Coordinates of C-alpha atoms and ligand atoms in Angstrom, one line a residue:
M1124 CA -2.4 -9.0 -18.2
Q1125 CA 0.4 -6.5 -18.0
T1126 CA 3.9 -7.6 -18.9
L1127 CA 6.8 -6.7 -16.6
T1128 CA 7.9 -4.1 -19.2
Q1129 CA 4.5 -2.5 -19.3
H1130 CA 4.3 -2.5 -15.5
L1131 CA 7.6 -0.8 -15.1
T1132 CA 6.5 1.9 -17.6
S1133 CA 3.2 2.3 -15.8
Q1134 CA 5.0 2.9 -12.5
A1135 CA 7.4 5.4 -14.2
V1136 CA 10.4 3.5 -13.0
N1137 CA 13.4 5.2 -14.6
D1138 CA 14.8 3.7 -17.8
S1139 CA 18.1 2.5 -16.3
L1140 CA 16.5 0.8 -13.3
S1141 CA 13.9 -0.7 -15.6
Q1142 CA 16.6 -2.1 -17.8
L1143 CA 18.4 -3.6 -14.8
I1144 CA 15.2 -5.2 -13.5
L1145 CA 14.5 -6.6 -16.9
T1146 CA 18.0 -8.0 -17.1
L1147 CA 17.6 -9.7 -13.7
A1148 CA 14.2 -11.1 -14.8
D1149 CA 15.5 -12.4 -18.1
T1150 CA 18.4 -14.1 -16.3
S1151 CA 16.0 -15.7 -13.9
K1152 CA 14.2 -17.2 -16.9
A1153 CA 17.4 -18.9 -17.9
I1154 CA 18.0 -20.0 -14.3
S1155 CA 14.4 -21.4 -14.2
H1156 CA 15.2 -23.4 -17.4
A1157 CA 18.4 -24.8 -15.9
V1158 CA 16.7 -25.7 -12.6
R1159 CA 13.9 -27.5 -14.5
H1160 CA 16.4 -29.7 -16.4
G1161 CA 18.0 -30.8 -13.1
A1162 CA 19.4 -34.3 -13.4
L1163 CA 18.9 -34.3 -17.2
A1164 CA 21.5 -31.6 -17.5
G1165 CA 23.9 -33.0 -15.0
V1166 CA 23.6 -29.9 -12.8
L1167 CA 22.6 -31.6 -9.6
G1168 CA 24.9 -32.4 -6.7
A1169 CA 27.7 -30.6 -5.0
T1170 CA 31.2 -29.5 -6.0
E1171 CA 34.4 -29.9 -4.1
Q1172 CA 34.4 -26.1 -3.5
E1173 CA 33.4 -24.1 -0.4
N1174 CA 32.1 -20.5 -0.5
V1175 CA 33.0 -17.7 1.8
Q1176 CA 30.2 -18.9 4.1
G1177 CA 32.1 -22.2 4.5
E1178 CA 29.3 -24.0 2.7
T1179 CA 29.9 -26.6 0.1
Q1180 CA 28.8 -25.1 -3.2
K1181 CA 26.3 -27.0 -5.3
K1182 CA 26.9 -27.1 -9.0
L1183 CA 23.8 -24.9 -9.6
D1184 CA 25.1 -22.3 -7.0
I1185 CA 28.1 -21.7 -9.3
I1186 CA 26.2 -22.0 -12.6
T1187 CA 23.5 -19.5 -11.5
N1188 CA 26.1 -17.2 -10.0
D1189 CA 28.0 -17.1 -13.2
M1190 CA 24.8 -16.5 -15.2
L1191 CA 23.9 -13.5 -13.1
K1192 CA 27.5 -12.1 -13.1
D1193 CA 27.7 -12.4 -16.9
A1194 CA 24.2 -10.7 -17.4
L1195 CA 25.0 -7.8 -15.0
K1196 CA 28.4 -7.3 -16.7
A1197 CA 26.7 -7.0 -20.0
D1198 CA 23.9 -4.7 -18.7
G1199 CA 25.9 -1.5 -18.4
T1200 CA 23.9 0.0 -15.5
V1201 CA 25.8 -1.9 -12.8
R1202 CA 28.8 -0.4 -11.0
G1203 CA 29.4 -3.5 -8.8
L1204 CA 27.9 -6.6 -7.4
A1205 CA 28.0 -8.7 -4.2
S1206 CA 27.0 -12.3 -4.2
E1207 CA 26.6 -15.0 -1.6
E1208 CA 28.9 -17.1 -3.8
E1209 CA 31.7 -14.4 -4.2
D1210 CA 34.2 -13.8 -1.4
H1211 CA 34.6 -10.1 -2.4
V1212 CA 32.6 -7.4 -4.2
V1213 CA 33.0 -7.5 -8.0
E1214 CA 33.6 -4.3 -10.0
V1215 CA 31.4 -4.3 -13.1
S1216 CA 31.0 -1.1 -15.2
K1217 CA 32.8 2.2 -14.3
G1218 CA 29.8 4.2 -15.3
G1219 CA 27.2 2.0 -13.6
Q1220 CA 24.6 3.7 -11.3
Y1221 CA 23.6 0.6 -9.3
L1222 CA 25.0 -1.9 -6.9
V1223 CA 23.4 -5.4 -7.0
C1224 CA 23.5 -7.8 -4.1
F1225 CA 22.1 -11.3 -4.7
D1226 CA 21.8 -14.8 -3.6
P1227 CA 21.8 -16.6 -6.9
L1228 CA 20.2 -19.8 -5.7
D1229 CA 18.7 -19.5 -2.2
G1230 CA 17.7 -22.9 -0.7
S1231 CA 20.2 -24.7 -2.8
S1232 CA 20.2 -27.6 -0.3
N1233 CA 16.7 -28.3 -1.7
I1234 CA 17.9 -28.7 -5.2
D1235 CA 18.8 -32.4 -4.9
I1236 CA 15.3 -33.2 -3.5
N1237 CA 13.5 -31.3 -6.2
S1238 CA 12.1 -28.8 -3.6
L1239 CA 11.7 -25.0 -3.8
V1240 CA 14.6 -22.7 -4.6
G1241 CA 14.9 -19.1 -5.7
T1242 CA 17.0 -16.1 -6.5
I1243 CA 17.0 -13.0 -4.3
F1244 CA 18.2 -9.6 -5.4
S1245 CA 18.7 -6.1 -3.9
V1246 CA 19.5 -2.9 -5.8
L1247 CA 21.3 -0.1 -4.1
P1248 CA 22.6 3.3 -5.5
A1249 CA 26.3 3.3 -6.4
P1250 CA 28.1 6.0 -4.6
A1251 CA 30.7 8.1 -6.5
G1252 CA 34.3 7.2 -6.4
E1253 CA 36.3 4.0 -6.1
L1254 CA 34.3 0.8 -5.6
T1255 CA 35.1 -1.0 -2.4
E1256 CA 33.2 -3.2 0.0
T1257 CA 32.4 0.0 1.9
S1258 CA 30.4 1.2 -1.1
F1259 CA 27.9 -1.5 -0.4
L1260 CA 27.5 -0.9 3.4
Q1261 CA 24.2 1.1 3.1
S1262 CA 21.2 0.4 5.2
G1263 CA 18.3 -1.5 3.7
R1264 CA 16.4 1.8 3.6
A1265 CA 18.6 2.9 0.7
Q1266 CA 17.4 0.0 -1.6
L1267 CA 15.9 1.2 -4.9
A1268 CA 14.4 -2.2 -5.8
A1269 CA 14.3 -5.7 -4.4
G1270 CA 12.7 -8.9 -5.3
Y1271 CA 12.9 -12.7 -5.6
V1272 CA 12.2 -15.3 -8.2
L1273 CA 10.7 -18.5 -6.9
Y1274 CA 11.3 -21.6 -9.0
G1275 CA 8.3 -23.6 -8.0
P1276 CA 5.3 -25.2 -9.9
S1277 CA 5.1 -21.7 -11.4
T1278 CA 8.1 -19.4 -11.8
M1279 CA 7.1 -16.2 -10.0
L1280 CA 8.8 -12.8 -9.6
A1281 CA 7.9 -10.7 -6.6
L1282 CA 9.2 -7.1 -7.0
T1283 CA 9.2 -3.8 -5.2
T1284 CA 10.5 -0.5 -6.3
G1285 CA 9.1 1.2 -3.3
Q1286 CA 5.5 1.3 -4.7
G1287 CA 4.1 -1.8 -3.1
V1288 CA 4.8 -5.3 -4.1
Q1289 CA 3.8 -6.8 -7.4
L1290 CA 3.8 -10.5 -8.4
F1291 CA 4.5 -11.7 -11.9
T1292 CA 4.0 -15.3 -13.2
L1293 CA 6.2 -16.6 -16.0
H1294 CA 4.0 -17.8 -18.9
P1295 CA 5.4 -21.2 -19.9
E1296 CA 4.7 -20.7 -23.6
T1297 CA 5.5 -17.1 -24.2
N1298 CA 8.2 -16.9 -21.6
E1299 CA 6.9 -13.5 -20.5
F1300 CA 6.4 -12.4 -16.9
L1301 CA 2.8 -11.4 -16.6
L1302 CA 1.3 -9.4 -13.6
T1303 CA -0.8 -11.7 -11.5
D1304 CA -1.0 -9.7 -8.3
A1305 CA -0.8 -5.9 -8.5
A1306 CA -0.6 -5.3 -4.8
M1307 CA 0.5 -8.2 -2.5
S1308 CA -0.6 -7.5 1.1
I1309 CA 0.3 -9.3 4.3
S1310 CA -2.7 -9.8 6.7
P1311 CA -1.8 -8.3 10.1
D1312 CA -2.8 -11.4 12.0
T1313 CA -1.9 -15.1 11.4
A1314 CA -2.2 -18.6 12.8
E1315 CA 0.9 -19.9 10.9
F1316 CA 4.6 -19.8 11.9
A1317 CA 7.7 -20.9 10.2
I1318 CA 10.9 -21.9 12.1
N1319 CA 13.4 -24.7 12.1
M1320 CA 12.2 -26.4 15.3
S1321 CA 15.3 -28.7 15.5
N1322 CA 17.2 -25.7 16.9
Q1323 CA 14.8 -25.1 19.7
R1324 CA 17.3 -26.0 22.5
F1325 CA 19.8 -23.4 21.1
W1326 CA 17.4 -20.4 21.0
E1327 CA 17.5 -17.5 23.4
A1328 CA 14.8 -17.8 26.2
P1329 CA 12.4 -15.2 24.6
M1330 CA 12.1 -17.2 21.4
Q1331 CA 11.8 -20.5 23.3
T1332 CA 8.9 -19.0 25.3
Y1333 CA 7.2 -17.4 22.3
I1334 CA 7.2 -20.6 20.3
A1335 CA 6.2 -22.7 23.4
D1336 CA 3.1 -20.4 23.7
L1337 CA 2.2 -20.9 20.1
L1338 CA 2.4 -24.6 20.5
L1339 CA 0.1 -24.5 23.6
G1340 CA -2.6 -23.4 21.2
K1341 CA -6.1 -22.8 22.6
I1342 CA -5.1 -23.7 26.2
G1343 CA -2.2 -21.4 26.2
P1344 CA -1.9 -17.6 26.4
R1345 CA -2.5 -17.1 22.7
E1346 CA -5.9 -18.9 23.0
K1347 CA -5.7 -20.2 19.4
S1348 CA -4.2 -23.0 17.5
F1349 CA -1.2 -22.4 15.2
N1350 CA 0.0 -24.3 12.1
M1351 CA 3.7 -24.7 11.2
R1352 CA 5.5 -24.8 7.8
W1353 CA 9.2 -24.9 7.1
I1354 CA 10.5 -25.0 3.5
A1355 CA 14.2 -24.5 4.3
A1356 CA 14.4 -22.0 1.5
M1357 CA 13.7 -18.4 2.6
V1358 CA 12.2 -17.5 -0.8
G1359 CA 9.5 -20.2 -0.3
D1360 CA 8.7 -19.3 3.2
V1361 CA 8.6 -15.5 2.5
H1362 CA 6.4 -16.1 -0.6
R1363 CA 3.9 -18.0 1.6
V1364 CA 3.9 -15.1 4.1
L1365 CA 3.4 -12.6 1.3
S1366 CA 0.6 -14.8 -0.1
R1367 CA -1.4 -15.7 3.0
G1368 CA 0.3 -14.1 6.0
G1369 CA 2.4 -15.8 8.7
I1370 CA 5.5 -15.2 10.7
F1371 CA 8.9 -16.5 9.5
T1372 CA 11.9 -16.5 11.8
Y1373 CA 15.4 -17.7 11.8
P1374 CA 16.4 -16.4 15.3
T1375 CA 19.8 -16.3 16.9
D1376 CA 21.0 -19.6 18.3
N1377 CA 24.1 -20.8 20.3
K1378 CA 24.5 -24.0 18.2
D1379 CA 27.8 -22.6 16.9
A1380 CA 29.4 -19.8 18.9
K1381 CA 31.2 -18.6 15.7
K1382 CA 27.9 -18.3 13.8
P1383 CA 25.1 -17.0 16.0
Y1384 CA 23.0 -16.1 13.0
K1385 CA 22.1 -17.9 9.7
L1386 CA 20.6 -15.5 7.2
R1387 CA 22.7 -12.9 5.4
L1388 CA 21.7 -9.2 5.7
M1389 CA 22.7 -7.8 2.3
Y1390 CA 21.1 -10.3 0.0
E1391 CA 18.5 -12.2 2.1
A1392 CA 17.2 -10.2 5.1
N1393 CA 17.3 -6.7 3.5
P1394 CA 15.5 -7.5 0.2
M1395 CA 13.0 -9.6 2.0
A1396 CA 12.4 -7.0 4.7
F1397 CA 11.9 -4.3 2.0
L1398 CA 9.3 -6.5 0.3
V1399 CA 7.6 -7.4 3.6
E1400 CA 7.3 -3.8 4.8
Q1401 CA 6.0 -2.7 1.3
A1402 CA 3.3 -5.3 1.7
G1403 CA 2.3 -4.0 5.2
G1404 CA 4.3 -6.4 7.3
K1405 CA 7.2 -6.0 9.7
A1406 CA 10.8 -7.3 9.8
S1407 CA 13.0 -7.2 12.9
T1408 CA 16.0 -9.0 14.3
G1409 CA 14.2 -9.2 17.6
Y1410 CA 15.9 -6.1 18.9
E1411 CA 16.0 -3.7 15.9
T1412 CA 14.3 -3.1 12.6
I1413 CA 16.2 -4.9 9.8
L1414 CA 16.0 -2.1 7.3
D1415 CA 17.6 0.3 9.8
I1416 CA 20.8 -1.8 10.3
I1417 CA 24.0 -0.1 9.1
P1418 CA 26.0 -3.1 7.6
T1419 CA 29.6 -3.6 8.7
Q1420 CA 30.5 -6.2 6.1
I1421 CA 28.9 -7.6 3.0
H1422 CA 28.4 -11.2 4.2
Q1423 CA 27.3 -10.4 7.7
R1424 CA 24.4 -12.4 9.1
V1425 CA 21.4 -11.3 11.2
A1426 CA 18.5 -12.8 13.1
V1427 CA 15.2 -12.5 11.2
I1428 CA 11.7 -12.3 12.5
L1429 CA 9.3 -11.1 9.7
G1430 CA 5.7 -11.3 8.5
S1431 CA 2.2 -10.3 9.8
S1432 CA 2.7 -7.1 11.7
N1433 CA 0.6 -8.0 14.8
E1434 CA 2.3 -11.4 15.1
V1435 CA 5.8 -9.9 14.8
D1436 CA 4.8 -7.4 17.5
A1437 CA 3.6 -10.3 19.7
C1438 CA 6.9 -12.0 19.2
L1439 CA 8.9 -8.8 19.9
S1440 CA 6.9 -8.4 23.1
Y1441 CA 8.6 -11.5 24.4
H1442 CA 11.9 -9.8 23.6
G1443 CA 11.1 -6.9 25.8
L1444 CA 10.0 -4.6 23.1
D1445 CA 6.4 -3.9 24.0
Y1446 CA 4.5 -2.5 20.9
S1447 CA 1.1 -3.2 22.4
E1448 CA 1.1 0.3 24.1
E1449 CA 2.5 2.0 21.0
P1450 CA 2.5 5.7 21.7
N1451 CA -0.4 7.6 20.2
L1452 CA 1.5 10.0 17.9
D1453 CA -1.7 11.9 16.7
Ligands
AFP532 P1 20.9 -22.9 1.6 O1 20.9 -21.9 0.5 O2 22.3 -23.2 2.0 O3 20.1 -24.1 1.3 O4 20.3 -22.1 2.9 C1 19.0 -21.6 2.7 C2 18.9 -20.6 3.9 O5 19.9 -19.7 3.9 C3 17.5 -20.0 3.8 O6 17.0 -19.8 2.6 C4 16.6 -20.9 4.7 O7 15.5 -20.2 5.3 C5 17.6 -21.4 5.7 O8 18.9 -21.3 5.1 C6 17.3 -22.8 6.1 O9 18.2 -23.2 7.1 P2 18.1 -24.7 7.7 O10 18.7 -25.6 6.6 O11 19.0 -24.6 8.9 O12 16.7 -24.9 8.1

């Protein structure tokens, strides 16, 4: 089995990007170690602090954020970073070529119940000149690499550099990431959806109708039964979609007028959308393709509908975007 290093060489990924990816992978090994120690290392539970999102920070949110910041500062290829746990962008190395956006521990509310959590990262080119928040405001199409590490029964790294999606599994003894799927691919159709149903009364009508039709099963307009999963950690739900198809959505809702969306564009939606499109799936807000969005601020949130292409199209048709009659461009 190819190691991550061998894979990066085989895909002719340039040396500095390979170095950055290996730094992120190595840091994720240390994060995996910390997560596994859990209560034994006194790293569970919450702090008294809130992040810019207004969320109480878990101890591991801060620990993992610091681990990634320290590693990226030492790497030398990084011009700046943006993190879910940092109010503002952080300048790193003047000569760095890359910007890194990350969620150090996605799904951290799962930590205290020993459920799935992960790290999500997105790599953008660093523009010349002074580093400001504006340097980061590039569409998802500009991403040079993206991936996540899922801390589950296995620790797995899903990675794209624009040449498909590869999956690596961390060998528990050698502590090497080994290639276990050379080309992850999302089936175009599915019978499995993922949504937090408790928000149903707050959704817009198109999503309420779409989900209601799924729940009608064989007697409804879809004429088939659907299964539901909800891990409450995007990394876990997206990994399932990449592994066996499905549709994952965190739609807009009117539960809190000040927060119509939940998921963050720069370090959740964009990297996951890059992975999903590279695996043959689709990722939309319900009204526009996620990777085409021009960001306006680093912590902005968006609605997310992603996964099996035909099922995303079906969902979008409820939102007035009818892809069934896609123009024949031949
Ligand atoms: P936390 O990192 O605060 O646990 O949030 C995780 C997340 O951003 C995303 O990973 C999940 O898909 C989503 O929130 C879960 O949201 P709900 O807790 O509202 O189901």
